[in-house]
mmCIF file of C-alpha atoms in Angstrom:
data_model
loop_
_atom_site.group_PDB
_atom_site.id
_atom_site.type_symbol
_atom_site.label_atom_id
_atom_site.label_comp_id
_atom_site.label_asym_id
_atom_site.label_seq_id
_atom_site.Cartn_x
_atom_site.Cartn_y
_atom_site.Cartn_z
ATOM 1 C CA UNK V 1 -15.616 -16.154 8.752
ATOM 2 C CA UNK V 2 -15.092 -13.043 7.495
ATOM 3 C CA UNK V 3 -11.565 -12.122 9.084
ATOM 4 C CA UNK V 4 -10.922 -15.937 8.294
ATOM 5 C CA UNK V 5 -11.258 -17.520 11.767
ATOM 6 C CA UNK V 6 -8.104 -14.779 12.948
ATOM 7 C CA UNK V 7 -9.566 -12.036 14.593
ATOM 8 C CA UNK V 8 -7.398 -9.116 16.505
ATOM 9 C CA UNK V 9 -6.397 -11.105 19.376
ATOM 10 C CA UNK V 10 -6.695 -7.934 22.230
ATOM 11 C CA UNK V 11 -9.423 -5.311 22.893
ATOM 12 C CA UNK V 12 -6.957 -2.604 22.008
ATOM 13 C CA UNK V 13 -6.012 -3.601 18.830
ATOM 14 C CA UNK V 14 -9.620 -4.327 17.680
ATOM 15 C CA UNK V 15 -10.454 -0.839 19.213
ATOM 16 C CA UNK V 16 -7.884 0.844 16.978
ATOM 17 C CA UNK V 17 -8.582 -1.395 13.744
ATOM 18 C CA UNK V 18 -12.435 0.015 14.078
ATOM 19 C CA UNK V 19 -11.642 3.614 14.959
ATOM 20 C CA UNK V 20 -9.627 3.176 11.721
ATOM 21 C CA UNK V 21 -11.782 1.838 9.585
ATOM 22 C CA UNK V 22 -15.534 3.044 10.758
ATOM 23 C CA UNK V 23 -13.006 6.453 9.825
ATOM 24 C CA UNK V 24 -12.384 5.610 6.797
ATOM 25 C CA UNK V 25 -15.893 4.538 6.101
ATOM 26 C CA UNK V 26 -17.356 8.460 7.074
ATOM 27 C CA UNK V 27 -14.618 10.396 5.736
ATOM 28 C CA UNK V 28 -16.483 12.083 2.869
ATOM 29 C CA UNK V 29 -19.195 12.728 5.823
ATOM 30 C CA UNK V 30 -17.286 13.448 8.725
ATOM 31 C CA UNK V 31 -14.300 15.711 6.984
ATOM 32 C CA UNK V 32 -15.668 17.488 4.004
ATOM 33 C CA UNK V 33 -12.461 19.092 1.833
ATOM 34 C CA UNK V 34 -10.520 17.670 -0.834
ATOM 35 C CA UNK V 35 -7.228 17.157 1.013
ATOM 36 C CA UNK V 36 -8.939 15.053 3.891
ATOM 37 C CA UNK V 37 -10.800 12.603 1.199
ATOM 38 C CA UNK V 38 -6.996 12.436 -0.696
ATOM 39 C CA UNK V 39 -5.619 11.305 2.367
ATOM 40 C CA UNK V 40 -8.567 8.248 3.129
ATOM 41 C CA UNK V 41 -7.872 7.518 -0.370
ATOM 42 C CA UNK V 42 -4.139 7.085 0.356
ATOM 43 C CA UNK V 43 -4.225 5.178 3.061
ATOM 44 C CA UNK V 44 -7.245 2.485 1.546
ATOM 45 C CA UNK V 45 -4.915 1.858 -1.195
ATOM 46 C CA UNK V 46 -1.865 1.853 1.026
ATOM 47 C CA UNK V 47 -3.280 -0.295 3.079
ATOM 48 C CA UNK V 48 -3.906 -3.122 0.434
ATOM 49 C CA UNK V 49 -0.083 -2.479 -1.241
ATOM 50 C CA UNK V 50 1.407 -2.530 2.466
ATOM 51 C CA UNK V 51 -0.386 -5.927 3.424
ATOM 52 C CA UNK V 52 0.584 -7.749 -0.416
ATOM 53 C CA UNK V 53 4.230 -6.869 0.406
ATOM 54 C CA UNK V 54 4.072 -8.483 4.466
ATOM 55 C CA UNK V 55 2.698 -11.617 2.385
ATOM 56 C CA UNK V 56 6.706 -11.488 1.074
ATOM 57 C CA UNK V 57 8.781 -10.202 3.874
ATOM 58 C CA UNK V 58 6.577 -10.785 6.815
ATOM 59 C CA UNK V 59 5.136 -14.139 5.979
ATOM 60 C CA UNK V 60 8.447 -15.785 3.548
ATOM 61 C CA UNK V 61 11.334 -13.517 4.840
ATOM 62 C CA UNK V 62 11.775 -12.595 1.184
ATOM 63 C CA UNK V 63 13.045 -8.817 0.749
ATOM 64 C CA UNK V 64 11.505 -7.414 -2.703
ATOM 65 C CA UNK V 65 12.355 -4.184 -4.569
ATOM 66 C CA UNK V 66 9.637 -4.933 -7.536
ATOM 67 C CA UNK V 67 7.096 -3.865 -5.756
ATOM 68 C CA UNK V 68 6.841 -0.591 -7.072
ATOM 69 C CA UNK V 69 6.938 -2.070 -10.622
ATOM 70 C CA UNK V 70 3.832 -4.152 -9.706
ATOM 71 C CA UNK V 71 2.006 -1.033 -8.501
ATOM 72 C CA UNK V 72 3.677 0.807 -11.845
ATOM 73 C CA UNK V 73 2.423 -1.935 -14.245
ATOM 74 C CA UNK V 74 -1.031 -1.858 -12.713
ATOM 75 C CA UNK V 75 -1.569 1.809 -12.968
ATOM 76 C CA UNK V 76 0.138 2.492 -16.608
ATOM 77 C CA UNK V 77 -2.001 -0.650 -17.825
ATOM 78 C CA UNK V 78 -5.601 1.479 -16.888
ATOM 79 C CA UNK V 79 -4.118 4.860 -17.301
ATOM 80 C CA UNK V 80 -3.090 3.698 -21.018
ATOM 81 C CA UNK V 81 -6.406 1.898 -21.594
ATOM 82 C CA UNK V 82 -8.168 4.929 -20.829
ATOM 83 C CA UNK V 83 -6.013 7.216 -22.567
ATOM 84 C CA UNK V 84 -6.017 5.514 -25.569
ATOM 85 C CA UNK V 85 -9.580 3.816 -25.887
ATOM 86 C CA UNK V 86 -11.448 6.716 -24.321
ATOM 87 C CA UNK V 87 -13.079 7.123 -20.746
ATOM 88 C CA UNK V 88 -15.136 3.902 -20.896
ATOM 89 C CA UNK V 89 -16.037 0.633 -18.944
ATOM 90 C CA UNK V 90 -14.201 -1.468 -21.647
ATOM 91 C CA UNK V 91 -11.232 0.555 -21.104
ATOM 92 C CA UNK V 92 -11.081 0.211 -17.851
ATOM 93 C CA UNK V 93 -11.395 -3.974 -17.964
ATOM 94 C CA UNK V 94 -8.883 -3.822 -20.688
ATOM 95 C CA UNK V 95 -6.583 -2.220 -18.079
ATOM 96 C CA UNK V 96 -7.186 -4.767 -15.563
ATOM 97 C CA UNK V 97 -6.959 -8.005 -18.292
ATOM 98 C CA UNK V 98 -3.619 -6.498 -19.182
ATOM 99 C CA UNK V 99 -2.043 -4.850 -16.134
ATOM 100 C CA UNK V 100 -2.619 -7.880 -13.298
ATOM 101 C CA UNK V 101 -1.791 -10.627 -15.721
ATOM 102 C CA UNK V 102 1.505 -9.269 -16.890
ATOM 103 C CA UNK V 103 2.007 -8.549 -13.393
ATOM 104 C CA UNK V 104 1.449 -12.277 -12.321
ATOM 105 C CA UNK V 105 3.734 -13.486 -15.469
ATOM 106 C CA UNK V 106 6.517 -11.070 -14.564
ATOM 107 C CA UNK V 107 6.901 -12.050 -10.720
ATOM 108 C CA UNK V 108 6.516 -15.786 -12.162
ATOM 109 C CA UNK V 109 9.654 -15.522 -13.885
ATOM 110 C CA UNK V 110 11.464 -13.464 -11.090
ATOM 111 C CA UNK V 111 10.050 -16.267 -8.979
ATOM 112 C CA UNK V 112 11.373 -19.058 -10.918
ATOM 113 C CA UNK V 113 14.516 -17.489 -11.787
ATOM 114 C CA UNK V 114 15.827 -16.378 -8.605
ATOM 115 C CA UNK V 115 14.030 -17.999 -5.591
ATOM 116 C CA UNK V 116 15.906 -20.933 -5.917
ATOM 117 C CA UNK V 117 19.461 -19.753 -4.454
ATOM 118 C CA UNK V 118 19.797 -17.369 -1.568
ATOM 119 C CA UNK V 119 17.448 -14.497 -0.728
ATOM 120 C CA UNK V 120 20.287 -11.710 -1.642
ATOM 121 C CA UNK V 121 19.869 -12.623 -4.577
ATOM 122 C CA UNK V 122 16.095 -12.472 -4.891
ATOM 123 C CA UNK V 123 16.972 -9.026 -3.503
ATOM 124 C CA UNK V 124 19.083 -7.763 -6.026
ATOM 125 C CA UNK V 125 17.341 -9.218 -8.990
ATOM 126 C CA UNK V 126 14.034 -7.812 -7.766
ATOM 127 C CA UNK V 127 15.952 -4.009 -7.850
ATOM 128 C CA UNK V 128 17.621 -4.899 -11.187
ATOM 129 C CA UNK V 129 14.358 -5.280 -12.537
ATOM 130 C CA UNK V 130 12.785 -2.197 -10.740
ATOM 131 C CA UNK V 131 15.054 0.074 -12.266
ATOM 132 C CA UNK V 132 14.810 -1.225 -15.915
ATOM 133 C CA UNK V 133 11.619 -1.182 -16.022
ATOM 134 C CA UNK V 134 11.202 2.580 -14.712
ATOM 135 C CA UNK V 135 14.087 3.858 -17.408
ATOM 136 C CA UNK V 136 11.457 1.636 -19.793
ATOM 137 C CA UNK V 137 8.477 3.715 -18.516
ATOM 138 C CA UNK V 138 10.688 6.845 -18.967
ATOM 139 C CA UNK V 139 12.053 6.249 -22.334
ATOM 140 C CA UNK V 140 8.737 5.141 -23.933
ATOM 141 C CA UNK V 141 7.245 8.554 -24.113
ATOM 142 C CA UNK V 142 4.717 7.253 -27.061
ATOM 143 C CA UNK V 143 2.979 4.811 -24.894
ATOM 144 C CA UNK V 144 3.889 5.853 -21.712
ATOM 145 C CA UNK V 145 4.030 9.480 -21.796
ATOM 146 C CA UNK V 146 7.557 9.785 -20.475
ATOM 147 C CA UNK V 147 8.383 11.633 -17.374
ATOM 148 C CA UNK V 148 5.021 13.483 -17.521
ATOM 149 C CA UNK V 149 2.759 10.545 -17.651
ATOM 150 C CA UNK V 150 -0.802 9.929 -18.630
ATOM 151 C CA UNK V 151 -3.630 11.783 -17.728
ATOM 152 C CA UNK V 152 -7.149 10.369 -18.955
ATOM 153 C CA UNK V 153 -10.786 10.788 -18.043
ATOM 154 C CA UNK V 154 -12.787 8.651 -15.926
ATOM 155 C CA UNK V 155 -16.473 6.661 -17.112
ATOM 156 C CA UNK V 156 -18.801 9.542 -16.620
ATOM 157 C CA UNK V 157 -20.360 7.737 -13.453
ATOM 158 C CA UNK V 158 -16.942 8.272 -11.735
ATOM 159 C CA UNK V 159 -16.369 11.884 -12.445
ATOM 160 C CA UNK V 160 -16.907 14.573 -9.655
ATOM 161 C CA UNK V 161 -19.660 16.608 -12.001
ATOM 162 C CA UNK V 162 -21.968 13.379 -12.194
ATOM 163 C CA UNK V 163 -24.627 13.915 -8.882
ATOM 164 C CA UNK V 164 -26.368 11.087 -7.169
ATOM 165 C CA UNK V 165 -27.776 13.648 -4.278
ATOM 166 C CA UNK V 166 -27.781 17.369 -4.508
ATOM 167 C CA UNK V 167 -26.941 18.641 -1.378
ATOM 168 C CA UNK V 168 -29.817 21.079 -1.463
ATOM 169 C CA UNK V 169 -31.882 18.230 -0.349
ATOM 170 C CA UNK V 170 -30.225 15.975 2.325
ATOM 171 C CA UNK V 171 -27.048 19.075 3.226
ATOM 172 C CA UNK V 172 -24.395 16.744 1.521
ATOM 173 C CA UNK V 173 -23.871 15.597 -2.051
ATOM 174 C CA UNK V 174 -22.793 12.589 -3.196
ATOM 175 C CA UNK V 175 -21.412 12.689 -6.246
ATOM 176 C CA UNK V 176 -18.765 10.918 -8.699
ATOM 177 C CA UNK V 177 -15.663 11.227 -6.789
ATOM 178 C CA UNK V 178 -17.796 9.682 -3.979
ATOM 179 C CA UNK V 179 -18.536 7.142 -5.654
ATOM 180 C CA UNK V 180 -14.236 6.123 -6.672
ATOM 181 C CA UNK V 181 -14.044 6.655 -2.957
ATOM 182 C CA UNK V 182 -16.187 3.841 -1.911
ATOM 183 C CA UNK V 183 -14.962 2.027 -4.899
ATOM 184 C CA UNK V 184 -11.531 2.164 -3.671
ATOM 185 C CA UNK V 185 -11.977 1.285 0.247
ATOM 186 C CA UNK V 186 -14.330 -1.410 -0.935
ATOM 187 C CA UNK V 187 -11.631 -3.093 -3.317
ATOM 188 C CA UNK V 188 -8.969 -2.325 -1.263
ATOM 189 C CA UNK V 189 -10.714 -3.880 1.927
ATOM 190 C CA UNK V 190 -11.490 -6.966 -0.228
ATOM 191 C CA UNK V 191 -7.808 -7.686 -0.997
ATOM 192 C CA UNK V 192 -7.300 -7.427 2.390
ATOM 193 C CA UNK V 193 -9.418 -9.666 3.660
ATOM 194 C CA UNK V 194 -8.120 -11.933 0.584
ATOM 195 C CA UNK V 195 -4.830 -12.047 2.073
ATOM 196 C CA UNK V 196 -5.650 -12.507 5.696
ATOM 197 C CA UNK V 197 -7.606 -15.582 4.326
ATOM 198 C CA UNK V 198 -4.110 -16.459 2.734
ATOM 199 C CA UNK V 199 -2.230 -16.271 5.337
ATOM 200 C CA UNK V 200 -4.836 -18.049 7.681
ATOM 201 C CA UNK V 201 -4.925 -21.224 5.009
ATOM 202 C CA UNK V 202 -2.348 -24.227 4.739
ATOM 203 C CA UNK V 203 -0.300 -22.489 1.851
ATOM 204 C CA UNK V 204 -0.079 -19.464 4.457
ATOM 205 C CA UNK V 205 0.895 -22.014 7.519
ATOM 206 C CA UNK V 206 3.853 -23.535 4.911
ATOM 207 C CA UNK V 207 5.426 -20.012 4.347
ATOM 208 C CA UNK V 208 5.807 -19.373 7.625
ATOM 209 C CA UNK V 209 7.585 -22.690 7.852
ATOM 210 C CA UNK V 210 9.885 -21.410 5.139
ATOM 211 C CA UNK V 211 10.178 -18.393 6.974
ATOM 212 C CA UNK V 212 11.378 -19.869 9.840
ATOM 213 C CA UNK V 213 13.797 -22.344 8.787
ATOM 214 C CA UNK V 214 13.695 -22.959 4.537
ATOM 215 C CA UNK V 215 15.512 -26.313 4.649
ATOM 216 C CA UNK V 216 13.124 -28.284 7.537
ATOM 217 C CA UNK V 217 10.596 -27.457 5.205
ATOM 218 C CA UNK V 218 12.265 -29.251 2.315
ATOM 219 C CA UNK V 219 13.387 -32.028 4.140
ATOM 220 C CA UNK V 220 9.300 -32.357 5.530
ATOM 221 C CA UNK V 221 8.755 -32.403 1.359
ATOM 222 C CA UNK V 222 7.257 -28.954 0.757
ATOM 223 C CA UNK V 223 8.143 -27.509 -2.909
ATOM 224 C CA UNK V 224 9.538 -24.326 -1.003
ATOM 225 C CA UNK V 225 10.223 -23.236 -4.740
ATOM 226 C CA UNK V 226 6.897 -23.439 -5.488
ATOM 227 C CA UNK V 227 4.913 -21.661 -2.766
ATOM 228 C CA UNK V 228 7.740 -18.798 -2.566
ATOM 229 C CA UNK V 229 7.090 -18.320 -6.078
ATOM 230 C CA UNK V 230 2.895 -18.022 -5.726
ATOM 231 C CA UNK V 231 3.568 -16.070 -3.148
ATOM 232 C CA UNK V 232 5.851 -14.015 -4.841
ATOM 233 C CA UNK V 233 2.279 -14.006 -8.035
ATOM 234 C CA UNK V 234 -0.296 -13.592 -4.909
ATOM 235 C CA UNK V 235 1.241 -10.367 -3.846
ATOM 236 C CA UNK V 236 2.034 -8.846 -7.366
ATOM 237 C CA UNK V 237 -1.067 -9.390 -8.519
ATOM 238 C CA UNK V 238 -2.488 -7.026 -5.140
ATOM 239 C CA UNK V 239 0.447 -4.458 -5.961
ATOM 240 C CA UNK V 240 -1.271 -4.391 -9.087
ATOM 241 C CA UNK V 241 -4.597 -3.706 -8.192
ATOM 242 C CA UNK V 242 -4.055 -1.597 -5.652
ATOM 243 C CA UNK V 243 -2.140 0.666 -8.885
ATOM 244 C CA UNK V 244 -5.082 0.526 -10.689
ATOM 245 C CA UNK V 245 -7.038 2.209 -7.644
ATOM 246 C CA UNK V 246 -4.302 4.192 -7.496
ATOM 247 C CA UNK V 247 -5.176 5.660 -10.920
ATOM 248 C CA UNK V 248 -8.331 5.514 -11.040
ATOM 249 C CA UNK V 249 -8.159 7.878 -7.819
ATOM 250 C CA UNK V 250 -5.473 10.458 -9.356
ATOM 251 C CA UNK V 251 -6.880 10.019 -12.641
ATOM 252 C CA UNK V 252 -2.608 10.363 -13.686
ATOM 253 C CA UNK V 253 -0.455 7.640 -13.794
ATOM 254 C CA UNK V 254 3.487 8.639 -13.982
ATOM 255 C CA UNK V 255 6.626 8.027 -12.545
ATOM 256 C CA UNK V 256 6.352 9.597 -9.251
ATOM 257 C CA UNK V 257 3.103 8.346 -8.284
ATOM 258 C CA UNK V 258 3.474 4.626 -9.480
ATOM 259 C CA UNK V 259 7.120 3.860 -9.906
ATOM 260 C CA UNK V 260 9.668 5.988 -7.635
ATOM 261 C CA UNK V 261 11.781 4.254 -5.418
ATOM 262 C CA UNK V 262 10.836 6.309 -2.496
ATOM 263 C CA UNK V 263 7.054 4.794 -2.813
ATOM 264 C CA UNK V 264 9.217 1.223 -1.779
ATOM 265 C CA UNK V 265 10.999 3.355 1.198
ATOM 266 C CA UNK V 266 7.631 4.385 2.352
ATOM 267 C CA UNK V 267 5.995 0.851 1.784
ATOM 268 C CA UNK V 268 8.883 -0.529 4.582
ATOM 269 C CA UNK V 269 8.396 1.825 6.555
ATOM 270 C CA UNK V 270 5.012 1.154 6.906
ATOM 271 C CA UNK V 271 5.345 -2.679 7.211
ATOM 272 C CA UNK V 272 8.064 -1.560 10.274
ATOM 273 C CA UNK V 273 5.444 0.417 11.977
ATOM 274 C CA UNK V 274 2.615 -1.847 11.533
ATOM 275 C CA UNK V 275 4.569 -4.909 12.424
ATOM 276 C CA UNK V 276 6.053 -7.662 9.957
ATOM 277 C CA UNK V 277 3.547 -11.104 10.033
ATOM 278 C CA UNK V 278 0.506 -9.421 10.481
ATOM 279 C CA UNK V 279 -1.884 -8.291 7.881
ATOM 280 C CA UNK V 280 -3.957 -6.236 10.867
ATOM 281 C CA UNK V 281 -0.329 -4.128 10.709
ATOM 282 C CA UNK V 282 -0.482 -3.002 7.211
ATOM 283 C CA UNK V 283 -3.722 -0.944 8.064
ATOM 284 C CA UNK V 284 -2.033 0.424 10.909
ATOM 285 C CA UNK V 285 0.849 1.158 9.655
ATOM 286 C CA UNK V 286 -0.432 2.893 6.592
ATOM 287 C CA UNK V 287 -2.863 4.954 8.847
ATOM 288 C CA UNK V 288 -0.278 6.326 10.899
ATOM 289 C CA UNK V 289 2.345 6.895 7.974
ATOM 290 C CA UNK V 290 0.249 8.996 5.753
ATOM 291 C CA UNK V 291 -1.476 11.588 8.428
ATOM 292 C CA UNK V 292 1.585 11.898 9.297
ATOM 293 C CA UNK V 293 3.140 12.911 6.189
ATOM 294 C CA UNK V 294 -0.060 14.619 5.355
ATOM 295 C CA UNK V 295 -0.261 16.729 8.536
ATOM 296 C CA UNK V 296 2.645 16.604 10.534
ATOM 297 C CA UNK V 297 4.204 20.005 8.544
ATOM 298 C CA UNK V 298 1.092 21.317 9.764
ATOM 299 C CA UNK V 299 1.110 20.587 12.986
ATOM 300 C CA UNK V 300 4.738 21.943 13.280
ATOM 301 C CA UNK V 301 3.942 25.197 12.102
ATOM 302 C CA UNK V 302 1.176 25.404 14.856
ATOM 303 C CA UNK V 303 3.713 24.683 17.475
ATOM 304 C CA UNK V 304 6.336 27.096 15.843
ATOM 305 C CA UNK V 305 4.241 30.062 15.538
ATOM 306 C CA UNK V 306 2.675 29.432 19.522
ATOM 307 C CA UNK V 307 6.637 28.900 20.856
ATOM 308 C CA UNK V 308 7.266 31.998 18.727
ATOM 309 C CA UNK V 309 4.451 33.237 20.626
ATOM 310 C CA UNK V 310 5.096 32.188 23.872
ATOM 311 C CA UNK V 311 9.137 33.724 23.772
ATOM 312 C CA UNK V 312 10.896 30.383 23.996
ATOM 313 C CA UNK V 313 14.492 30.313 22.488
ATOM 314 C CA UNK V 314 15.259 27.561 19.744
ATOM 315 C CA UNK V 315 11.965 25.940 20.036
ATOM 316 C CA UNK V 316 10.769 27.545 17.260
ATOM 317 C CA UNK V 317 13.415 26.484 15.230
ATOM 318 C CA UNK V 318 13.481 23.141 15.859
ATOM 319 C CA UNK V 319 9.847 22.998 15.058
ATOM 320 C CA UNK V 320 9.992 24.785 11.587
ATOM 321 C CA UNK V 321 7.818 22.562 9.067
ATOM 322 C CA UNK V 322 10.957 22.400 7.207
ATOM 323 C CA UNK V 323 12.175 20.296 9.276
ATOM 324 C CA UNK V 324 8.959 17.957 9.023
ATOM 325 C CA UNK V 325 11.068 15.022 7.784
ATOM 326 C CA UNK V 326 13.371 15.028 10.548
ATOM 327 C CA UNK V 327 11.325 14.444 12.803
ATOM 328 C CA UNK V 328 9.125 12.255 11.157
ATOM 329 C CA UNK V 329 12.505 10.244 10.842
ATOM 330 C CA UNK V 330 13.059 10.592 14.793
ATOM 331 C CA UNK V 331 9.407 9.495 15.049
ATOM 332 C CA UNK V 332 10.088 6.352 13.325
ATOM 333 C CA UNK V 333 13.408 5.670 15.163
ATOM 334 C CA UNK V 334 11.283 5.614 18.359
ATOM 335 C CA UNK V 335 8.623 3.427 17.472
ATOM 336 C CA UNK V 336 11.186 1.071 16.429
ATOM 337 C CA UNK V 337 12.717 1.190 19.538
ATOM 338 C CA UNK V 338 9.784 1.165 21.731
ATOM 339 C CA UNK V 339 7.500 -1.045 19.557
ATOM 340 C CA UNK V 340 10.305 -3.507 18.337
ATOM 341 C CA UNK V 341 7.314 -5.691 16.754
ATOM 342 C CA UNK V 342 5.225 -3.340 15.778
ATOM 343 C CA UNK V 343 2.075 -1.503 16.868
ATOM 344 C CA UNK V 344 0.182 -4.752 16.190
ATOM 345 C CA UNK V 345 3.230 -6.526 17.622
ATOM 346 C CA UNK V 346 3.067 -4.490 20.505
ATOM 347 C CA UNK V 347 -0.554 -4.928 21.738
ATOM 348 C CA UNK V 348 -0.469 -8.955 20.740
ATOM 349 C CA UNK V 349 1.919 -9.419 23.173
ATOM 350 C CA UNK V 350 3.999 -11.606 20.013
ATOM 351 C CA UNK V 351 7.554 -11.723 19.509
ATOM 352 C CA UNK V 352 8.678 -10.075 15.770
ATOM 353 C CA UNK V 353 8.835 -12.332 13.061
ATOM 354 C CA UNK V 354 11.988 -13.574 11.897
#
């Protein structure tokens, strides 16, 4: 089966996952504008990142701050490829060859180096490594392009100026940047459905066993070294190419956009939101993260200017998209206390994951 023999288990959930995705699907129909097609992009490739790093913390209980690196090394490896071999097809398979292998070989060692004492120290090695390699990416301005990054060119059949349909005959064009769109919800919904098979197959049945209690699972004879450590490749190699969508979208690969630490705040918060243990959560999770971020400073201004409007003291105030973050943050602090599992969590009916 296609959702590998674990569909959403309640009518609401499923409801939500299609309203989500059939969304997704129409966006470049449905809401025409740059900003609105940005933000489908976002969450695609959110999405995919979100539901590689459950496969660690969800599924093994194994906190990670390298996944950021992952996502860096996989956009640097295209955006360099491009940059320096010109906006080709071979460029962009170079990218890939380099970016998701090195990204495999590099949680290998992590893996193998620190999975075999406790998970603190997985923790802290993972961040050790994070930051080096971002002061790398910084001071390597010749390859890397330093603090302002690479920008490249796309294959000519990606670029916005390239027109399938003219919209002078059907009312809509489809163009280039259409195209990268439906490139990156179809990869991105392919690695999902990758890991959902993962975590649906024996391997995926053994790191929950880990999960839940690391030294039954040795005593039963499972190589927990092992299958922490393919889990720990599995889910890099995602991070990875969901970067490379990443770049390929923004055409720009730099520090902010593939390697700030805030990008691994956001990716928790997500998995929080979603619900840990559940691919089906990463979607969500992702979905409701980035319109908000996208459009809840909107929204506040709205409200501000009609209390303004309306005469009512401090309201106003309190709803200045300034203070967009704050309550985003108060947002979050409620859905963690009123959806302790997770949306997905919540409308399974399932205890969290521990």
């Amino acid at each position: 089966m296609i959702l590998s023999g674990d569909p959403p288990r309640s009518r609401a959930l499923t409801l939500l996952l299609v309203v989500i995705v059939l969304a997704l699907l129409a966006t470049p129909w449905l809401f025409p504008g740059a900003k609105a097609l940005n933000v489908a992009a976002k969450i695609c490739i959110f999405a995919a990142l979100v539901a590689s790093y459950d496969l660690l913390l969800g599924y093994t209980g194994s906190v990670s701050f390298a996944h950021t690196m992952f996502y860096g090394i996989g956009s640097y490896a295209v955006a360099i490829a491009l940059y320096s071999m010109g906006p080709n097809w071979a460029a962009v398979a170079t990218g890939i060859a380099v970016g998701l292998p090195l990204a495999m070989l590099l949680a290998l060692a992590i893996g193998l180096f620190s999975l075999r004492v406790e998970a603190i120290f997985f923790a802290m090695i993972t961040l050790a490594v994070a930051s080096a390699f971002m002061v790398l990416a910084s001071q390597l301005s010749w390859l890397t392009g330093g603090e302002d990054g690479r920008s490249f060119q796309l294959p000519e059949l990606l670029r916005p100026g390239t027109v399938f349909i003219s919209k002078k005959a059907f009312g809509f064009e489809v163009n280039g940047r259409t195209l990268t769109y439906y490139l990156v919800f179809a990869a991105s919904a392919a690695m999902i459905l990758l890991l959902l098979r993962v975590v649906n197959s024996p391997f995926g049945r053994v790191l929950q066993a880990i999960r839940e209690n690391r030294f039954r699972a040795e005593a039963l004879g499972y190589r927990t070294v092992f299958h922490l450590t393919y889990a720990n490749c599995i889910a890099a190699t995602v991070a990875a190419s969901a970067g490379v969508l990443n770049a390929l979208w923004l055409r720009y690969a730099g520090p902010d956009t593939s390697l700030s630490f805030s990008i691994m705040l956001d990716i928790l918060l997500m998995v929080v939101i979603g619900g840990m243990g559940t691919i089906y959560g990463a979607i969500i999770g992702a979905a409701i993260f980035i319109l908000a971020q996208n459009y809840l400073q909107a929204l506040m201004g709205t409200a501000s200017r009609a209390a303004a409007d309306a005469g009512l003291p401090l309201v106003p105030g309190l709803l200045h998209p300034d203070r967009w973050l704050l309550w985003l943050g108060l947002l979050f602090i409620a859905s963690v206390y009123f959806f302790p599992t997770g949306v997905v969590g919540r409308l399974r009916g399932k205890p969290p994951a521990k």
